[in-house]
Tab-separated table of C-alpha atoms in Angstrom:
chain	number	residue	atom	x	y	z
A	1	MET	CA	-21.520	-104.549	-82.268
A	2	THR	CA	-24.657	-106.350	-83.274
A	3	ALA	CA	-28.210	-105.175	-82.840
A	4	ASP	CA	-28.854	-107.939	-80.293
A	5	SER	CA	-26.081	-106.699	-77.908
A	6	PRO	CA	-27.240	-103.975	-75.486
A	7	ASP	CA	-25.694	-100.554	-75.373
A	8	PRO	CA	-23.094	-100.342	-72.538
A	9	ALA	CA	-24.346	-96.918	-71.426
A	10	HIS	CA	-27.855	-98.231	-71.026
A	11	ALA	CA	-26.587	-101.267	-69.135
A	12	ARG	CA	-24.913	-99.130	-66.461
A	13	THR	CA	-27.956	-96.938	-65.852
A	14	PRO	CA	-30.648	-98.662	-63.738
A	15	PRO	CA	-34.217	-98.056	-64.749
A	16	ASP	CA	-36.272	-95.549	-62.781
A	17	PRO	CA	-38.488	-97.241	-60.157
A	18	PRO	CA	-42.167	-96.928	-60.823
A	19	ALA	CA	-43.951	-94.320	-58.749
A	20	SER	CA	-46.239	-95.968	-56.231
A	21	ALA	CA	-48.453	-94.825	-53.373
A	22	GLY	CA	-45.928	-95.962	-50.776
A	23	THR	CA	-42.947	-93.976	-52.070
A	24	PRO	CA	-42.052	-90.418	-51.086
A	25	GLU	CA	-43.101	-89.243	-54.562
A	26	SER	CA	-46.739	-89.955	-53.735
A	27	PRO	CA	-47.636	-87.507	-50.985
A	28	GLY	CA	-51.242	-88.575	-50.975
A	29	ARG	CA	-50.636	-91.683	-48.832
A	30	ALA	CA	-48.359	-92.403	-45.895
A	31	ALA	CA	-45.913	-95.238	-46.162
A	32	THR	CA	-46.858	-98.405	-44.409
A	33	PRO	CA	-44.422	-100.300	-42.229
A	34	GLY	CA	-44.255	-103.069	-44.778
A	35	SER	CA	-43.287	-100.760	-47.637
A	36	GLY	CA	-39.796	-99.575	-48.357
A	37	GLY	CA	-40.495	-95.899	-47.522
A	38	ALA	CA	-39.849	-94.169	-44.200
A	39	PRO	CA	-42.774	-94.194	-41.765
A	40	HIS	CA	-44.754	-90.984	-41.285
A	41	PRO	CA	-44.362	-89.324	-37.856
A	42	SER	CA	-48.079	-89.585	-37.201
A	43	ALA	CA	-47.945	-93.331	-37.702
A	44	THR	CA	-45.377	-93.891	-34.955
A	45	GLY	CA	-46.357	-94.791	-31.396
A	46	PRO	CA	-45.785	-92.761	-28.184
A	47	ALA	CA	-42.273	-91.607	-27.407
A	48	PRO	CA	-40.202	-93.863	-25.169
A	49	ALA	CA	-40.150	-93.075	-21.451
A	50	ALA	CA	-36.441	-92.195	-21.607
A	51	THR	CA	-37.097	-89.406	-24.108
A	52	ARG	CA	-40.057	-87.875	-22.360
A	53	ARG	CA	-39.511	-84.541	-20.665
A	54	ARG	CA	-39.936	-84.381	-16.922
A	55	SER	CA	-42.805	-82.325	-15.616
A	56	PRO	CA	-41.732	-78.775	-14.570
A	57	GLY	CA	-43.612	-79.227	-11.307
A	58	ARG	CA	-41.624	-82.349	-10.431
A	59	VAL	CA	-38.343	-80.639	-11.233
A	60	ALA	CA	-39.270	-77.617	-9.100
A	61	PHE	CA	-40.315	-79.881	-6.218
A	62	ALA	CA	-37.046	-81.823	-6.469
A	63	LEU	CA	-35.070	-78.590	-6.289
A	64	LEU	CA	-37.082	-77.313	-3.320
A	65	LEU	CA	-37.000	-80.587	-1.416
A	66	PRO	CA	-33.613	-80.055	0.350
A	67	GLY	CA	-34.643	-76.602	1.527
A	68	LEU	CA	-38.038	-77.848	2.673
A	69	LEU	CA	-36.423	-80.654	4.650
A	70	ALA	CA	-34.006	-78.190	6.255
A	71	LEU	CA	-36.885	-75.885	7.248
A	72	LEU	CA	-38.808	-78.856	8.615
A	73	LEU	CA	-35.908	-80.005	10.792
A	74	THR	CA	-34.648	-76.599	11.945
A	75	TYR	CA	-37.848	-74.558	12.196
A	76	ALA	CA	-41.122	-76.474	11.987
A	77	LEU	CA	-40.284	-79.299	14.398
A	78	PRO	CA	-38.727	-77.009	17.066
A	79	LEU	CA	-41.734	-74.698	16.765
A	80	VAL	CA	-44.102	-77.619	17.335
A	81	TRP	CA	-42.005	-78.649	20.346
A	82	VAL	CA	-42.204	-75.117	21.794
A	83	LEU	CA	-45.978	-75.035	21.312
A	84	ARG	CA	-46.287	-78.409	23.019
A	85	MET	CA	-44.032	-77.307	25.895
A	86	SER	CA	-46.143	-74.187	26.454
A	87	LEU	CA	-49.110	-76.422	27.315
A	88	ASN	CA	-47.232	-78.151	30.138
A	89	GLU	CA	-46.952	-77.015	33.734
A	90	ALA	CA	-43.843	-76.430	35.813
A	91	GLY	CA	-43.308	-78.064	39.193
A	92	ASP	CA	-40.779	-77.583	41.966
A	93	GLY	CA	-37.113	-78.101	41.190
A	94	GLY	CA	-37.507	-77.803	37.441
A	95	VAL	CA	-39.981	-80.681	37.169
A	96	ILE	CA	-42.207	-80.497	34.081
A	97	ARG	CA	-45.666	-81.983	34.361
A	98	GLN	CA	-46.792	-83.339	31.017
A	99	THR	CA	-50.319	-82.094	30.436
A	100	LEU	CA	-52.482	-80.159	28.010
A	101	SER	CA	-53.427	-77.018	29.886
A	102	VAL	CA	-53.483	-73.265	29.349
A	103	ALA	CA	-52.687	-72.613	33.006
A	104	THR	CA	-49.178	-71.413	32.138
A	105	PHE	CA	-50.575	-68.956	29.586
A	106	THR	CA	-53.016	-67.700	32.218
A	107	ASP	CA	-50.255	-67.206	34.778
A	108	VAL	CA	-48.014	-65.340	32.349
A	109	LEU	CA	-50.746	-63.100	30.936
A	110	GLY	CA	-52.010	-62.364	34.432
A	111	SER	CA	-48.604	-61.228	35.718
A	112	SER	CA	-47.785	-57.509	35.637
A	113	HIS	CA	-44.069	-58.323	35.492
A	114	TYR	CA	-44.351	-60.086	32.157
A	115	TRP	CA	-46.513	-57.306	30.758
A	116	ASN	CA	-43.784	-54.848	31.754
A	117	VAL	CA	-41.270	-57.050	29.967
A	118	ILE	CA	-43.407	-57.115	26.821
A	119	GLY	CA	-43.896	-53.332	26.977
A	120	GLN	CA	-40.174	-52.668	27.426
A	121	THR	CA	-39.391	-55.028	24.545
A	122	LEU	CA	-41.739	-53.132	22.233
A	123	GLU	CA	-40.381	-49.795	23.458
A	124	LEU	CA	-36.830	-50.894	22.766
A	125	GLY	CA	-37.783	-52.139	19.310
A	126	VAL	CA	-39.537	-48.897	18.358
A	127	LEU	CA	-36.731	-46.653	19.668
A	128	VAL	CA	-33.974	-48.674	18.020
A	129	THR	CA	-35.870	-48.803	14.724
A	130	LEU	CA	-36.510	-45.040	14.646
A	131	CYS	CA	-32.928	-44.145	15.597
A	132	THR	CA	-31.468	-46.599	13.106
A	133	LEU	CA	-33.631	-45.311	10.246
A	134	VAL	CA	-32.793	-41.681	10.996
A	135	VAL	CA	-29.053	-42.366	11.069
A	136	SER	CA	-28.942	-44.863	8.187
A	137	TYR	CA	-31.219	-43.114	5.687
A	138	PRO	CA	-28.767	-40.325	4.666
A	139	VAL	CA	-25.950	-42.859	4.281
A	140	ALA	CA	-28.044	-45.215	2.167
A	141	LEU	CA	-29.394	-42.356	0.036
A	142	PHE	CA	-25.874	-41.078	-0.622
A	143	LEU	CA	-24.604	-44.542	-1.562
A	144	ALA	CA	-27.588	-45.124	-3.861
A	145	ARG	CA	-27.192	-41.806	-5.719
A	146	THR	CA	-23.446	-41.401	-5.903
A	147	THR	CA	-21.648	-42.005	-9.199
A	148	SER	CA	-18.156	-41.949	-7.730
A	149	ARG	CA	-15.700	-44.646	-8.698
A	150	TRP	CA	-15.248	-45.286	-4.985
A	151	ARG	CA	-18.893	-46.323	-4.560
A	152	SER	CA	-18.095	-50.018	-4.142
A	153	LEU	CA	-15.475	-49.237	-1.522
A	154	LEU	CA	-17.881	-46.962	0.357
A	155	VAL	CA	-20.565	-49.650	0.390
A	156	ALA	CA	-18.022	-52.160	1.675
A	157	LEU	CA	-17.016	-49.765	4.455
A	158	ALA	CA	-20.666	-49.237	5.397
A	159	VAL	CA	-21.224	-52.962	5.919
A	160	ALA	CA	-17.747	-53.723	7.263
A	161	PRO	CA	-18.946	-53.815	10.923
A	162	LEU	CA	-20.764	-57.046	10.074
A	163	LEU	CA	-17.353	-58.716	9.884
A	164	ILE	CA	-16.962	-58.172	13.641
A	165	SER	CA	-18.935	-60.191	16.151
A	166	SER	CA	-21.815	-58.385	17.836
A	167	VAL	CA	-20.423	-59.539	21.183
A	168	ALA	CA	-17.108	-57.771	20.544
A	169	ARG	CA	-18.879	-54.635	19.362
A	170	THR	CA	-21.070	-54.667	22.466
A	171	PHE	CA	-18.026	-54.902	24.723
A	172	GLY	CA	-16.587	-51.962	22.798
A	173	TRP	CA	-19.698	-49.919	23.535
A	174	MET	CA	-19.419	-50.853	27.196
A	175	ALA	CA	-15.961	-49.255	27.213
A	176	ILE	CA	-17.278	-46.191	25.375
A	177	LEU	CA	-20.471	-45.581	27.361
A	178	GLY	CA	-19.266	-46.598	30.841
A	179	THR	CA	-18.871	-44.214	33.737
A	180	GLN	CA	-15.118	-44.128	33.101
A	181	GLY	CA	-15.581	-44.573	29.379
A	182	VAL	CA	-14.474	-42.500	26.426
A	183	VAL	CA	-17.567	-40.292	26.314
A	184	ASN	CA	-17.549	-39.316	29.986
A	185	LYS	CA	-13.783	-38.818	30.045
A	186	THR	CA	-13.978	-36.557	26.999
A	187	LEU	CA	-16.839	-34.481	28.408
A	188	ASP	CA	-15.076	-34.185	31.766
A	189	GLY	CA	-11.821	-33.181	30.089
A	190	LEU	CA	-13.596	-30.443	28.130
A	191	GLY	CA	-15.277	-29.190	31.294
A	192	LEU	CA	-18.775	-29.777	29.921
A	193	THR	CA	-19.969	-32.022	32.761
A	194	ASP	CA	-19.262	-32.229	36.464
A	195	THR	CA	-20.690	-35.705	37.030
A	196	PRO	CA	-20.512	-38.700	34.687
A	197	LEU	CA	-23.485	-39.328	32.448
A	198	HIS	CA	-25.362	-42.573	32.996
A	199	LEU	CA	-25.142	-44.035	29.497
A	200	ALA	CA	-24.769	-47.684	30.474
A	201	ASN	CA	-26.796	-50.131	32.544
A	202	ASN	CA	-30.015	-48.557	31.280
A	203	LEU	CA	-32.274	-48.404	28.232
A	204	THR	CA	-30.400	-45.418	26.772
A	205	GLY	CA	-27.159	-47.322	26.398
A	206	VAL	CA	-28.950	-50.312	24.884
A	207	VAL	CA	-30.597	-48.065	22.270
A	208	ILE	CA	-27.296	-46.376	21.369
A	209	ALA	CA	-25.367	-49.633	21.011
A	210	SER	CA	-28.178	-51.418	19.160
A	211	THR	CA	-28.505	-48.543	16.700
A	212	GLU	CA	-24.876	-48.870	15.657
A	213	ILE	CA	-25.050	-52.667	15.556
A	214	TYR	CA	-28.097	-52.757	13.267
A	215	MET	CA	-27.064	-49.885	10.985
A	216	PRO	CA	-25.389	-52.113	8.345
A	217	PHE	CA	-28.555	-54.195	8.005
A	218	ALA	CA	-30.658	-51.077	7.535
A	219	ILE	CA	-28.261	-49.597	4.965
A	220	LEU	CA	-28.227	-52.771	2.874
A	221	ALA	CA	-32.022	-53.073	3.008
A	222	MET	CA	-32.500	-49.449	1.993
A	223	ILE	CA	-30.032	-49.580	-0.893
A	224	SER	CA	-31.753	-52.671	-2.289
A	225	GLY	CA	-35.146	-50.959	-1.949
A	226	PHE	CA	-34.205	-47.685	-3.642
A	227	GLY	CA	-34.719	-49.128	-7.123
A	228	ARG	CA	-37.575	-46.743	-7.937
A	229	LEU	CA	-35.415	-43.672	-7.349
A	230	ASP	CA	-34.483	-42.066	-10.682
A	231	PRO	CA	-32.215	-38.983	-10.710
A	232	ALA	CA	-33.939	-37.809	-13.894
A	233	LEU	CA	-37.115	-37.155	-11.920
A	234	GLU	CA	-35.237	-34.946	-9.474
A	235	HIS	CA	-33.588	-33.023	-12.312
A	236	ALA	CA	-36.951	-32.539	-14.013
A	237	ALA	CA	-38.546	-31.225	-10.812
A	238	ALA	CA	-35.622	-28.868	-10.220
A	239	ALA	CA	-35.837	-27.617	-13.821
A	240	LEU	CA	-39.513	-26.808	-13.262
A	241	GLY	CA	-38.580	-24.607	-10.304
A	242	ALA	CA	-39.318	-26.915	-7.361
A	243	PRO	CA	-37.147	-26.203	-4.294
A	244	ARG	CA	-35.042	-28.951	-2.763
A	245	ARG	CA	-37.397	-29.508	0.150
A	246	THR	CA	-40.301	-30.031	-2.241
A	247	VAL	CA	-38.265	-32.388	-4.425
A	248	PHE	CA	-37.346	-34.458	-1.398
A	249	ARG	CA	-40.874	-34.460	0.038
A	250	ARG	CA	-42.766	-35.135	-3.205
A	251	ILE	CA	-40.311	-37.323	-5.149
A	252	VAL	CA	-37.378	-38.738	-3.166
A	253	LEU	CA	-39.182	-39.743	0.025
A	254	PRO	CA	-42.180	-41.501	-1.621
A	255	LEU	CA	-39.922	-43.444	-4.002
A	256	THR	CA	-37.636	-44.579	-1.177
A	257	LEU	CA	-40.388	-45.567	1.268
A	258	PRO	CA	-40.419	-49.259	0.190
A	259	GLY	CA	-36.765	-49.575	1.145
A	260	VAL	CA	-37.393	-47.735	4.398
A	261	LEU	CA	-40.227	-50.125	5.277
A	262	THR	CA	-38.053	-53.157	4.562
A	263	ALA	CA	-35.256	-51.770	6.732
A	264	ALA	CA	-37.725	-50.947	9.520
A	265	LEU	CA	-39.091	-54.486	9.520
A	266	LEU	CA	-35.608	-56.018	9.581
A	267	VAL	CA	-34.295	-53.801	12.373
A	268	PHE	CA	-37.447	-54.143	14.481
A	269	VAL	CA	-37.380	-57.941	14.295
A	270	LEU	CA	-33.668	-58.056	15.111
A	271	SER	CA	-34.069	-55.692	18.062
A	272	LEU	CA	-36.984	-57.691	19.482
A	273	SER	CA	-34.984	-60.916	19.418
A	274	GLY	CA	-31.653	-59.394	20.481
A	275	TYR	CA	-30.084	-60.880	23.602
A	276	VAL	CA	-26.402	-59.921	23.821
A	277	THR	CA	-26.730	-56.136	23.768
A	278	PRO	CA	-29.600	-55.832	26.291
A	279	ARG	CA	-27.852	-58.287	28.600
A	280	LEU	CA	-24.393	-56.679	28.537
A	281	ILE	CA	-25.193	-52.983	28.080
A	282	GLY	CA	-28.332	-53.211	30.206
A	283	GLY	CA	-26.386	-54.674	33.091
A	284	GLY	CA	-29.320	-56.778	34.254
A	285	ARG	CA	-31.598	-53.746	34.531
A	286	VAL	CA	-33.197	-53.912	31.081
A	287	PHE	CA	-35.698	-56.744	30.875
A	288	VAL	CA	-36.799	-57.832	27.417
A	289	LEU	CA	-38.379	-61.020	26.150
A	290	ALA	CA	-35.093	-62.517	24.908
A	291	THR	CA	-33.325	-62.132	28.251
A	292	GLU	CA	-36.413	-63.253	30.165
A	293	ILE	CA	-36.725	-66.414	28.064
A	294	TYR	CA	-33.088	-67.248	28.788
A	295	ASP	CA	-33.481	-66.665	32.519
A	296	GLU	CA	-36.631	-68.777	32.751
A	297	ALA	CA	-35.159	-71.657	30.740
A	298	VAL	CA	-31.586	-71.742	32.090
A	299	THR	CA	-31.670	-70.115	35.515
A	300	ALA	CA	-35.139	-70.930	36.841
A	301	LEU	CA	-35.495	-74.155	34.786
A	302	ASN	CA	-39.080	-73.136	34.087
A	303	TRP	CA	-39.377	-74.398	30.527
A	304	PRO	CA	-43.164	-74.006	30.173
A	305	VAL	CA	-42.986	-70.291	31.021
A	306	ALA	CA	-40.054	-69.853	28.638
A	307	ALA	CA	-42.084	-71.586	25.927
A	308	VAL	CA	-45.086	-69.329	26.578
A	309	LEU	CA	-42.888	-66.233	26.302
A	310	SER	CA	-41.450	-67.590	23.055
A	311	VAL	CA	-44.967	-68.069	21.671
A	312	LEU	CA	-45.840	-64.506	22.650
A	313	LEU	CA	-42.707	-63.258	20.910
A	314	LEU	CA	-43.695	-65.156	17.770
A	315	ALA	CA	-47.158	-63.589	17.988
A	316	VAL	CA	-45.573	-60.136	18.114
A	317	PHE	CA	-43.526	-61.031	15.022
A	318	GLY	CA	-46.711	-62.074	13.248
A	319	VAL	CA	-48.436	-58.773	14.046
A	320	VAL	CA	-45.426	-56.778	12.877
A	321	ILE	CA	-45.163	-58.690	9.604
A	322	SER	CA	-48.898	-58.233	8.997
A	323	LEU	CA	-48.539	-54.476	9.485
A	324	TYR	CA	-45.585	-54.461	7.108
A	325	LEU	CA	-47.529	-56.300	4.403
A	326	TRP	CA	-50.441	-53.894	4.823
A	327	ALA	CA	-48.164	-50.866	4.503
A	328	GLN	CA	-46.443	-52.392	1.475
A	329	LYS	CA	-49.767	-52.958	-0.281
A	330	ALA	CA	-50.812	-49.381	0.503
A	331	LEU	CA	-47.607	-48.075	-1.095
A	332	GLU	CA	-48.033	-50.290	-4.142
A	333	ALA	CA	-51.606	-49.059	-4.537
A	334	ARG	CA	-50.372	-45.489	-4.431
A	335	PHE	CA	-47.663	-46.063	-7.035
A	336	THR	CA	-49.419	-48.442	-9.433
A	337	GLY	CA	-53.109	-47.903	-8.762
A	338	PRO	CA	-55.602	-50.000	-6.767
A	339	GLY	CA	-56.373	-52.358	-9.651
A	340	GLU	CA	-52.768	-53.316	-10.370
A	341	ALA	CA	-51.919	-53.568	-6.673
A	342	ARG	CA	-54.703	-56.119	-6.088
A	343	SER	CA	-53.546	-58.168	-9.077
């Protein structure tokens, strides 16, 4: 091998490129698009539209849009129609005079019959709510505190009546509470009564049947609202010498009041709008807003009066919900303090 011939090892090894400002070895300057290095992220333009993230507000609105449309079609538009109908006037033979007048409101609010209907509706709602809470509270408290392996089965049995139509259950109560029903036959067979008890075709029978019908709703609402109840607090109070009555009055009852309020609101609203039970058990002698609205719209063909009664029923719902929200805030202020409750 002569001195002029290059070394094979050196021929296979390429020379190192010179370090320049545009190469990755020179961190002081960013590579330009014309250089061989990769472009710096800051030198690139805005991201393409396909890679941009959608706004969270747009995604939330897109998800809520089907529900909003359903509420608009099934609730908002019918409510507007009812409000518009309440401003019309009824003529002879079911004729509706298209107008914008409060004469129908004046006639309804000036009638003692409709005030009696409103009073009996509120009376029924209060009685059914109180009876349902008294009967359902022990059941819900037991289901919320039990640790038995049969708890799921017991909860299912408590709400099993919901699988049966309220119409069928009401007919069952008609057979139980009637003059020749199970209750009167049993009392007569035991010699406890000489004459049958009047448990049907009156407000008493409606309250009894409605209490049983709305019990599953109250139990579910109470169980879901008993989240604050902690058995450790009861054990601690008992260890400190508190009797059972004091433990229930100072610990159990205050912690379960949110669930009781929720159940009371649900049962009261359902009892105010109930139609089947007052109609069948009441036998045409119990007049409430739901039955009166049906009679005015279907029997008398007086749609403006039916619309006015519907508006009044909605107003009662609004007052009840406002009272519920006030009571809920008062409870939250008691548990968490006024400052946290306002926040």
